[in-house]
């Protein structure tokens, strides 16, 4: 694992949202990337991740990249496709980023399954042990649950930087942008981003489509990659 | 493997119960966690374990955590899901914990298959070579058997700390809380915990349900984790 | 990975075309090898690549070989069959070659899927950030896409040498020599090779056949290799 | 690999019999363990072996253990279940044991397939190159054959200690205690154990049953081990 | 990898023939072993090779052994079953042997598929770049082809010792002793062995049978090895 940082904004808040239940982490991060002015300040190189980049608006998007929003002193961690079983390693990388930036806090955006068909609630877990006032009425403490992947590994590792994990209740494991919209609302309240959260639900549909398109392209690309191995020698 | 210990209570007895035949080790450990006042004193980090935590009563439960009961000077080793083929490594970790705590004894709680449909007996194996008087009438020496997993590895490794393994006879490989109740009785007699063992059998049903719920949630979570890899690029 | 270089032509342009969508990279590289006077100046040894060479016109073609064209100061990277999941390692090797040659530029030849049935367009992505005038009317900036394999890894790795990637729009994942012909045209304009590009389309059919022949031979050879393991002890 | 030796009887003969064709090595070793007075003098720890022990007559039997018979100055190597593909590593361990004990000789007990339905013959291969007189009429030199596993690896490795391998002709790959009885006769003649070999054939049936019981228990135990991984999270 | 050499005949020619298309390399090596007076001068130990030896005429044949023929100053490399994907490592070992012996030349015996049903031709590739006169009328330069395995790896690795590879055209991937007879003729002419090549074709049938027998025995042995793992614990 190699962490390449062009800038080291001190005391920033780190926001991570990796693909997970209902794709909450991804949808939320994409939304933030689109609505906040950011500058790419670094990347994480990891040989275990599939060799795959996206090009978006004629810019390379590396497998894991770091984006800085100066106004709110935020660092967004953006991931394309981290593959399987890399929870511990990615968590280690995030912990290292937090140390190098002397980060104020790590905010994890994650999904959890809903016991009912409605979904839409938001929960949180904070390593500080105190209930954040700003989340009152918007999110409740997560009392019971099983958390896998990057967020699970972060919470297991006893990272020194304080962590707050926000969990949006997704109705299924399909991309759920309504649940993601709820997590953005809670994040907004928690961080004081003062984003205009009104168009969020309208945009949800757009995001969902965009993501589905990316899913298809990504699957096609991986398919091609695997086919090549079988079908070509020359 | 990294062992992080906040406290090192000297001369404690270490109790380990990992998932095994009839889930005896797990059920018994969960029961002890619920009925003894404990403080989390450490964790074991191991990259080979799936990146997965549980949140229970708004507290993070790491893949492997250590809990101290001051009254009886006990250290409980609690495991969520250690995955496959980690017997040697987990045994190494327990041996290291025992050394650091200068532990008095390691007590293993494990299940064995029953040749009859009744089950319910308890057996023991002690590395001290002497028959503990406190187990008379409650448990017999295990004469023949094949032991796999963490307890097998512990007994194979010639750990310096004395080990006593208690084996509850389980009727099948399904969670068997009746058998687990018997092992708790034996443990109680052996350690002098003086727990109220009367409600044990009544509670058995509750535990069994709880565990089944956890099994389902865990499977769902793992499923999601695996699905993600296949279905998302973005 | 071991890089063996007999000559180190300084300031050369490096052209890489690995098997990818529509086999564009391979077809284009083979065309350049056939139409430019080159001298083999080195090889890359990599144990992860299948142990397989080609013999062409009574000359050994190693799994990855480097060929120098003095007239245009070009170094062609030629690959036979790099197997699966080697994107990062091959990109690392190319980056190392570029450093040792103090290369002026790395030019990647790659394919992308076409949303329409026609295909035939060429796109580019340049790490310099400026639009090359020579490509006007021949190629447009790639605005959106997902790039896997060697080219993806090169663009993700923040190589110091400037990189321009040319992407030919292939109609399918079958060898597409028409698309490869288009990429050669763009390459010609970009590098000032002044190759006679007229016979390119006629030759396309020949190349396609040659490649299919190689594909079949390679598959047969691999098959034999795998069968041997199962069928022989002596 | 870790070799733990409590005693180092000098100049001993080492007898190894690992599971192989017709389970000859195992049956013969079990017979010797039952009929010779032995003391456990060490174990071999190897992480690649499944974490599994047997308890027999209330004593732990480690995956690989060493047992000393003082009367005949023999060291028996006893194995439970060494898993797959460990031939080279176990042979390395035996070679190390032989060096540490300054052993007089390594005796391998192994099975070979019989071309006829009768079986029952015994063959030998000696690295000393001379025909042992004591085996005249009991065993013939093995002229042709293919030997896999621990015995194969031992003979391939050019161990300094002299090796004699005894091969019993087994009728099939099912446990063949008649063939094992023949190898014990040859071993008896070769080493001068002066064991009462008369009851051997009668006991054969008993051993066969015992082994089959162990096989079933072992399979059940392994099954449970594998099931656990799939069915439990808690 | 460990190379153990009892003797180091200087300036020898090394002949290698590993299992490949039509088993040419193996048949030819076996023929040479049977018709030349040789002394075993060394072995190559490699943990990745299956732990398996052959016993032939009461002598151990290691997985890879070296045999010296004094009269013609030849070193034959004899292999039983090198398993899969070891081309690079075995080529490395041969290169090391050539260096230690200060070898005059490495001669590779290999098979290639035939485009026609007749087969029977012999081709060569020489790293010296000059056409050997002795092969005129017996073998032609190989113009096109794909070479896998040990010979492919040797030619790819830029070994310092000169290499000549002889390729017999085999009709199928079944053991083809007629093609092997042709390669022996060419080898004879090239090295001046002056072997009686007349009985070669008659013997072809015998070799083919012997090899098929070995194949069956080897498969059986491997099968047993694999079954054991599944069926035994004791």
PDB file of N, CA and C in Angstrom, chain A residues 19-21 23 26 30 52 80-81 83-84 88 125 141-149 152 155-158 173 211 214-215 218-219, chain B residues 43 45-47 49-60 62-63 214 217-218 221 224-234:
ATOM      1  N   UNK A  19     -18.400   1.053  -1.269  1.00  0.00           N
ATOM      2  CA  UNK A  19     -19.564   0.267  -1.678  1.00  0.00           C
ATOM      3  C   UNK A  19     -19.996  -0.662  -0.547  1.00  0.00           C
ATOM      4  N   UNK A  20     -21.267  -0.701  -0.233  1.00  0.00           N
ATOM      5  CA  UNK A  20     -21.782  -1.561   0.831  1.00  0.00           C
ATOM      6  C   UNK A  20     -23.272  -1.776   0.619  1.00  0.00           C
ATOM      7  N   UNK A  21     -23.967  -2.188   1.673  1.00  0.00           N
ATOM      8  CA  UNK A  21     -25.394  -2.480   1.570  1.00  0.00           C
ATOM      9  C   UNK A  21     -26.137  -1.280   0.959  1.00  0.00           C
ATOM     10  N   UNK A  23     -25.521   0.290  -1.574  1.00  0.00           N
ATOM     11  CA  UNK A  23     -24.556   1.214  -2.183  1.00  0.00           C
ATOM     12  C   UNK A  23     -24.573   2.596  -1.552  1.00  0.00           C
ATOM     13  N   UNK A  26     -21.321   4.696  -1.547  1.00  0.00           N
ATOM     14  CA  UNK A  26     -20.942   5.168  -2.878  1.00  0.00           C
ATOM     15  C   UNK A  26     -21.838   6.301  -3.351  1.00  0.00           C
ATOM     16  N   UNK A  30     -20.536  10.049  -4.115  1.00  0.00           N
ATOM     17  CA  UNK A  30     -20.690  10.635  -5.455  1.00  0.00           C
ATOM     18  C   UNK A  30     -21.448  11.959  -5.374  1.00  0.00           C
ATOM     19  N   UNK A  52      -7.949  -0.860 -12.616  1.00  0.00           N
ATOM     20  CA  UNK A  52      -9.107  -0.283 -13.321  1.00  0.00           C
ATOM     21  C   UNK A  52      -9.261   1.173 -12.902  1.00  0.00           C
ATOM     22  N   UNK A  80     -13.413   3.458  -6.580  1.00  0.00           N
ATOM     23  CA  UNK A  80     -14.123   2.914  -7.733  1.00  0.00           C
ATOM     24  C   UNK A  80     -14.569   1.492  -7.457  1.00  0.00           C
ATOM     25  N   UNK A  81     -13.617   0.615  -7.261  1.00  0.00           N
ATOM     26  CA  UNK A  81     -13.936  -0.799  -7.160  1.00  0.00           C
ATOM     27  C   UNK A  81     -12.823  -1.445  -6.379  1.00  0.00           C
ATOM     28  N   UNK A  83     -12.716  -4.296  -4.934  1.00  0.00           N
ATOM     29  CA  UNK A  83     -12.631  -5.747  -4.923  1.00  0.00           C
ATOM     30  C   UNK A  83     -13.014  -6.316  -3.573  1.00  0.00           C
ATOM     31  N   UNK A  84     -12.604  -7.518  -3.345  1.00  0.00           N
ATOM     32  CA  UNK A  84     -13.083  -8.324  -2.227  1.00  0.00           C
ATOM     33  C   UNK A  84     -12.033  -8.405  -1.123  1.00  0.00           C
ATOM     34  N   UNK A  88      -9.606  -4.826   5.826  1.00  0.00           N
ATOM     35  CA  UNK A  88      -8.538  -4.489   6.790  1.00  0.00           C
ATOM     36  C   UNK A  88      -7.518  -3.544   6.166  1.00  0.00           C
ATOM     37  N   UNK A 125     -23.083   5.439  15.047  1.00  0.00           N
ATOM     38  CA  UNK A 125     -22.244   4.893  16.104  1.00  0.00           C
ATOM     39  C   UNK A 125     -21.029   5.799  16.213  1.00  0.00           C
ATOM     40  N   UNK A 141     -28.941   6.228  17.869  1.00  0.00           N
ATOM     41  CA  UNK A 141     -27.801   5.312  18.023  1.00  0.00           C
ATOM     42  C   UNK A 141     -28.139   3.938  17.457  1.00  0.00           C
ATOM     43  N   UNK A 142     -27.160   3.310  16.806  1.00  0.00           N
ATOM     44  CA  UNK A 142     -27.363   1.945  16.315  1.00  0.00           C
ATOM     45  C   UNK A 142     -27.189   0.997  17.490  1.00  0.00           C
ATOM     46  N   UNK A 143     -28.260   0.287  17.846  1.00  0.00           N
ATOM     47  CA  UNK A 143     -28.191  -0.580  19.019  1.00  0.00           C
ATOM     48  C   UNK A 143     -27.678  -1.968  18.679  1.00  0.00           C
ATOM     49  N   UNK A 144     -28.129  -2.519  17.571  1.00  0.00           N
ATOM     50  CA  UNK A 144     -27.751  -3.883  17.187  1.00  0.00           C
ATOM     51  C   UNK A 144     -27.453  -3.927  15.692  1.00  0.00           C
ATOM     52  N   UNK A 145     -26.469  -4.692  15.304  1.00  0.00           N
ATOM     53  CA  UNK A 145     -26.206  -4.823  13.873  1.00  0.00           C
ATOM     54  C   UNK A 145     -24.881  -5.516  13.603  1.00  0.00           C
ATOM     55  N   UNK A 146     -24.724  -5.926  12.384  1.00  0.00           N
ATOM     56  CA  UNK A 146     -23.461  -6.535  11.979  1.00  0.00           C
ATOM     57  C   UNK A 146     -22.917  -5.705  10.827  1.00  0.00           C
ATOM     58  N   UNK A 147     -21.689  -5.256  10.960  1.00  0.00           N
ATOM     59  CA  UNK A 147     -21.110  -4.345   9.979  1.00  0.00           C
ATOM     60  C   UNK A 147     -19.901  -5.009   9.329  1.00  0.00           C
ATOM     61  N   UNK A 148     -19.920  -5.120   8.035  1.00  0.00           N
ATOM     62  CA  UNK A 148     -18.802  -5.752   7.334  1.00  0.00           C
ATOM     63  C   UNK A 148     -18.024  -4.719   6.529  1.00  0.00           C
ATOM     64  N   UNK A 149     -16.908  -5.125   5.994  1.00  0.00           N
ATOM     65  CA  UNK A 149     -16.152  -4.289   5.060  1.00  0.00           C
ATOM     66  C   UNK A 149     -15.329  -3.208   5.725  1.00  0.00           C
ATOM     67  N   UNK A 152     -16.632  -1.719   9.053  1.00  0.00           N
ATOM     68  CA  UNK A 152     -16.450  -2.723  10.096  1.00  0.00           C
ATOM     69  C   UNK A 152     -14.998  -2.798  10.552  1.00  0.00           C
ATOM     70  N   UNK A 155     -13.928   0.290  12.614  1.00  0.00           N
ATOM     71  CA  UNK A 155     -14.431   0.273  13.997  1.00  0.00           C
ATOM     72  C   UNK A 155     -13.740  -0.799  14.824  1.00  0.00           C
ATOM     73  N   UNK A 156     -13.274  -1.862  14.183  1.00  0.00           N
ATOM     74  CA  UNK A 156     -12.603  -2.942  14.919  1.00  0.00           C
ATOM     75  C   UNK A 156     -11.169  -2.584  15.280  1.00  0.00           C
ATOM     76  N   UNK A 157     -10.556  -1.676  14.515  1.00  0.00           N
ATOM     77  CA  UNK A 157      -9.111  -1.480  14.625  1.00  0.00           C
ATOM     78  C   UNK A 157      -8.654  -0.541  15.727  1.00  0.00           C
ATOM     79  N   UNK A 158      -9.542   0.065  16.437  1.00  0.00           N
ATOM     80  CA  UNK A 158      -9.162   1.009  17.494  1.00  0.00           C
ATOM     81  C   UNK A 158      -8.261   2.120  16.947  1.00  0.00           C
ATOM     82  N   UNK A 173     -30.510  -4.640  -1.118  1.00  0.00           N
ATOM     83  CA  UNK A 173     -29.114  -4.453  -1.491  1.00  0.00           C
ATOM     84  C   UNK A 173     -28.969  -3.799  -2.863  1.00  0.00           C
ATOM     85  N   UNK A 211     -25.452   5.304 -11.554  1.00  0.00           N
ATOM     86  CA  UNK A 211     -24.743   4.203 -10.924  1.00  0.00           C
ATOM     87  C   UNK A 211     -24.982   2.890 -11.642  1.00  0.00           C
ATOM     88  N   UNK A 214     -22.857   2.781 -14.579  1.00  0.00           N
ATOM     89  CA  UNK A 214     -21.476   2.488 -14.221  1.00  0.00           C
ATOM     90  C   UNK A 214     -21.296   1.019 -13.885  1.00  0.00           C
ATOM     91  N   UNK A 215     -22.282   0.479 -13.183  1.00  0.00           N
ATOM     92  CA  UNK A 215     -22.222  -0.944 -12.842  1.00  0.00           C
ATOM     93  C   UNK A 215     -22.099  -1.770 -14.113  1.00  0.00           C
ATOM     94  N   UNK A 218     -18.762  -1.293 -15.840  1.00  0.00           N
ATOM     95  CA  UNK A 218     -17.710  -1.936 -15.058  1.00  0.00           C
ATOM     96  C   UNK A 218     -17.728  -3.442 -15.241  1.00  0.00           C
ATOM     97  N   UNK A 219     -18.927  -4.010 -15.225  1.00  0.00           N
ATOM     98  CA  UNK A 219     -19.033  -5.454 -15.415  1.00  0.00           C
ATOM     99  C   UNK A 219     -18.533  -5.858 -16.786  1.00  0.00           C
TER     100      UNK A 219
ATOM    101  N   UNK B  43      -8.266  -6.523  22.612  1.00  0.00           N
ATOM    102  CA  UNK B  43      -8.722  -7.192  21.388  1.00  0.00           C
ATOM    103  C   UNK B  43      -7.537  -7.911  20.748  1.00  0.00           C
ATOM    104  N   UNK B  45      -6.188  -8.461  16.919  1.00  0.00           N
ATOM    105  CA  UNK B  45      -6.359  -8.135  15.504  1.00  0.00           C
ATOM    106  C   UNK B  45      -5.708  -9.212  14.654  1.00  0.00           C
ATOM    107  N   UNK B  46      -6.402  -9.686  13.652  1.00  0.00           N
ATOM    108  CA  UNK B  46      -5.880 -10.752  12.819  1.00  0.00           C
ATOM    109  C   UNK B  46      -6.433 -10.538  11.409  1.00  0.00           C
ATOM    110  N   UNK B  47      -5.542 -10.248  10.461  1.00  0.00           N
ATOM    111  CA  UNK B  47      -6.000  -9.899   9.122  1.00  0.00           C
ATOM    112  C   UNK B  47      -6.722 -11.034   8.411  1.00  0.00           C
ATOM    113  N   UNK B  49      -9.002 -12.942   9.613  1.00  0.00           N
ATOM    114  CA  UNK B  49     -10.404 -13.001  10.012  1.00  0.00           C
ATOM    115  C   UNK B  49     -11.209 -12.074   9.110  1.00  0.00           C
ATOM    116  N   UNK B  50     -12.452 -12.462   8.699  1.00  0.00           N
ATOM    117  CA  UNK B  50     -13.260 -11.558   7.894  1.00  0.00           C
ATOM    118  C   UNK B  50     -13.430 -10.195   8.581  1.00  0.00           C
ATOM    119  N   UNK B  51     -13.374  -9.107   7.792  1.00  0.00           N
ATOM    120  CA  UNK B  51     -13.546  -7.760   8.345  1.00  0.00           C
ATOM    121  C   UNK B  51     -15.019  -7.586   8.699  1.00  0.00           C
ATOM    122  N   UNK B  52     -15.376  -7.871   9.928  1.00  0.00           N
ATOM    123  CA  UNK B  52     -16.784  -7.857  10.329  1.00  0.00           C
ATOM    124  C   UNK B  52     -16.871  -7.611  11.835  1.00  0.00           C
ATOM    125  N   UNK B  53     -17.705  -6.669  12.234  1.00  0.00           N
ATOM    126  CA  UNK B  53     -17.931  -6.488  13.667  1.00  0.00           C
ATOM    127  C   UNK B  53     -19.419  -6.632  13.937  1.00  0.00           C
ATOM    128  N   UNK B  54     -19.753  -6.822  15.194  1.00  0.00           N
ATOM    129  CA  UNK B  54     -21.146  -6.731  15.600  1.00  0.00           C
ATOM    130  C   UNK B  54     -21.291  -5.486  16.453  1.00  0.00           C
ATOM    131  N   UNK B  55     -22.460  -4.876  16.389  1.00  0.00           N
ATOM    132  CA  UNK B  55     -22.782  -3.833  17.362  1.00  0.00           C
ATOM    133  C   UNK B  55     -23.890  -4.400  18.229  1.00  0.00           C
ATOM    134  N   UNK B  56     -23.636  -4.423  19.542  1.00  0.00           N
ATOM    135  CA  UNK B  56     -24.589  -5.015  20.478  1.00  0.00           C
ATOM    136  C   UNK B  56     -24.797  -4.015  21.612  1.00  0.00           C
ATOM    137  N   UNK B  57     -26.043  -3.637  21.818  1.00  0.00           N
ATOM    138  CA  UNK B  57     -26.362  -2.614  22.825  1.00  0.00           C
ATOM    139  C   UNK B  57     -25.504  -1.369  22.633  1.00  0.00           C
ATOM    140  N   UNK B  58     -25.407  -0.981  21.373  1.00  0.00           N
ATOM    141  CA  UNK B  58     -24.660   0.219  20.971  1.00  0.00           C
ATOM    142  C   UNK B  58     -23.173   0.146  21.306  1.00  0.00           C
ATOM    143  N   UNK B  59     -22.660  -1.074  21.438  1.00  0.00           N
ATOM    144  CA  UNK B  59     -21.221  -1.217  21.660  1.00  0.00           C
ATOM    145  C   UNK B  59     -20.622  -2.078  20.556  1.00  0.00           C
ATOM    146  N   UNK B  60     -19.423  -1.700  20.118  1.00  0.00           N
ATOM    147  CA  UNK B  60     -18.740  -2.492  19.092  1.00  0.00           C
ATOM    148  C   UNK B  60     -18.231  -3.791  19.695  1.00  0.00           C
ATOM    149  N   UNK B  62     -15.681  -6.524  18.589  1.00  0.00           N
ATOM    150  CA  UNK B  62     -14.660  -6.836  17.597  1.00  0.00           C
ATOM    151  C   UNK B  62     -14.647  -8.333  17.281  1.00  0.00           C
ATOM    152  N   UNK B  63     -13.986  -8.723  16.201  1.00  0.00           N
ATOM    153  CA  UNK B  63     -13.931 -10.150  15.858  1.00  0.00           C
ATOM    154  C   UNK B  63     -13.455 -11.016  17.020  1.00  0.00           C
ATOM    155  N   UNK B 214     -28.640 -14.160  14.834  1.00  0.00           N
ATOM    156  CA  UNK B 214     -27.301 -13.668  14.495  1.00  0.00           C
ATOM    157  C   UNK B 214     -26.748 -14.409  13.291  1.00  0.00           C
ATOM    158  N   UNK B 217     -28.410 -12.902  10.232  1.00  0.00           N
ATOM    159  CA  UNK B 217     -27.871 -11.573   9.937  1.00  0.00           C
ATOM    160  C   UNK B 217     -26.464 -11.672   9.371  1.00  0.00           C
ATOM    161  N   UNK B 218     -25.673 -12.534   9.998  1.00  0.00           N
ATOM    162  CA  UNK B 218     -24.285 -12.674   9.566  1.00  0.00           C
ATOM    163  C   UNK B 218     -24.202 -13.201   8.151  1.00  0.00           C
ATOM    164  N   UNK B 221     -25.138 -10.477   5.818  1.00  0.00           N
ATOM    165  CA  UNK B 221     -24.068  -9.483   5.723  1.00  0.00           C
ATOM    166  C   UNK B 221     -22.944  -9.998   4.831  1.00  0.00           C
ATOM    167  N   UNK B 224     -24.073  -9.986   1.193  1.00  0.00           N
ATOM    168  CA  UNK B 224     -24.005  -8.629   0.658  1.00  0.00           C
ATOM    169  C   UNK B 224     -22.573  -8.309   0.270  1.00  0.00           C
ATOM    170  N   UNK B 225     -21.671  -8.605   1.177  1.00  0.00           N
ATOM    171  CA  UNK B 225     -20.254  -8.349   0.966  1.00  0.00           C
ATOM    172  C   UNK B 225     -19.790  -9.014  -0.334  1.00  0.00           C
ATOM    173  N   UNK B 226     -20.183 -10.256  -0.522  1.00  0.00           N
ATOM    174  CA  UNK B 226     -19.752 -10.978  -1.716  1.00  0.00           C
ATOM    175  C   UNK B 226     -20.443 -10.459  -2.972  1.00  0.00           C
ATOM    176  N   UNK B 227     -21.725 -10.153  -2.851  1.00  0.00           N
ATOM    177  CA  UNK B 227     -22.468  -9.626  -3.988  1.00  0.00           C
ATOM    178  C   UNK B 227     -21.860  -8.332  -4.500  1.00  0.00           C
ATOM    179  N   UNK B 228     -21.516  -7.485  -3.562  1.00  0.00           N
ATOM    180  CA  UNK B 228     -20.973  -6.180  -3.920  1.00  0.00           C
ATOM    181  C   UNK B 228     -19.857  -6.308  -4.932  1.00  0.00           C
ATOM    182  N   UNK B 229     -18.988  -7.238  -4.657  1.00  0.00           N
ATOM    183  CA  UNK B 229     -17.833  -7.390  -5.526  1.00  0.00           C
ATOM    184  C   UNK B 229     -18.248  -7.646  -6.966  1.00  0.00           C
ATOM    185  N   UNK B 230     -19.300  -8.415  -7.087  1.00  0.00           N
ATOM    186  CA  UNK B 230     -19.732  -8.769  -8.437  1.00  0.00           C
ATOM    187  C   UNK B 230     -20.559  -7.683  -9.083  1.00  0.00           C
ATOM    188  N   UNK B 231     -21.294  -6.939  -8.283  1.00  0.00           N
ATOM    189  CA  UNK B 231     -22.298  -6.106  -8.913  1.00  0.00           C
ATOM    190  C   UNK B 231     -21.989  -4.620  -8.947  1.00  0.00           C
ATOM    191  N   UNK B 232     -20.858  -4.208  -8.420  1.00  0.00           N
ATOM    192  CA  UNK B 232     -20.685  -2.776  -8.404  1.00  0.00           C
ATOM    193  C   UNK B 232     -19.328  -2.287  -8.905  1.00  0.00           C
ATOM    194  N   UNK B 233     -19.380  -1.347  -9.775  1.00  0.00           N
ATOM    195  CA  UNK B 233     -18.215  -0.538 -10.130  1.00  0.00           C
ATOM    196  C   UNK B 233     -18.715   0.873 -10.318  1.00  0.00           C
ATOM    197  N   UNK B 234     -18.139   1.826  -9.666  1.00  0.00           N
ATOM    198  CA  UNK B 234     -18.657   3.177  -9.828  1.00  0.00           C
ATOM    199  C   UNK B 234     -17.731   4.205  -9.232  1.00  0.00           C
TER     200      UNK B 234
END
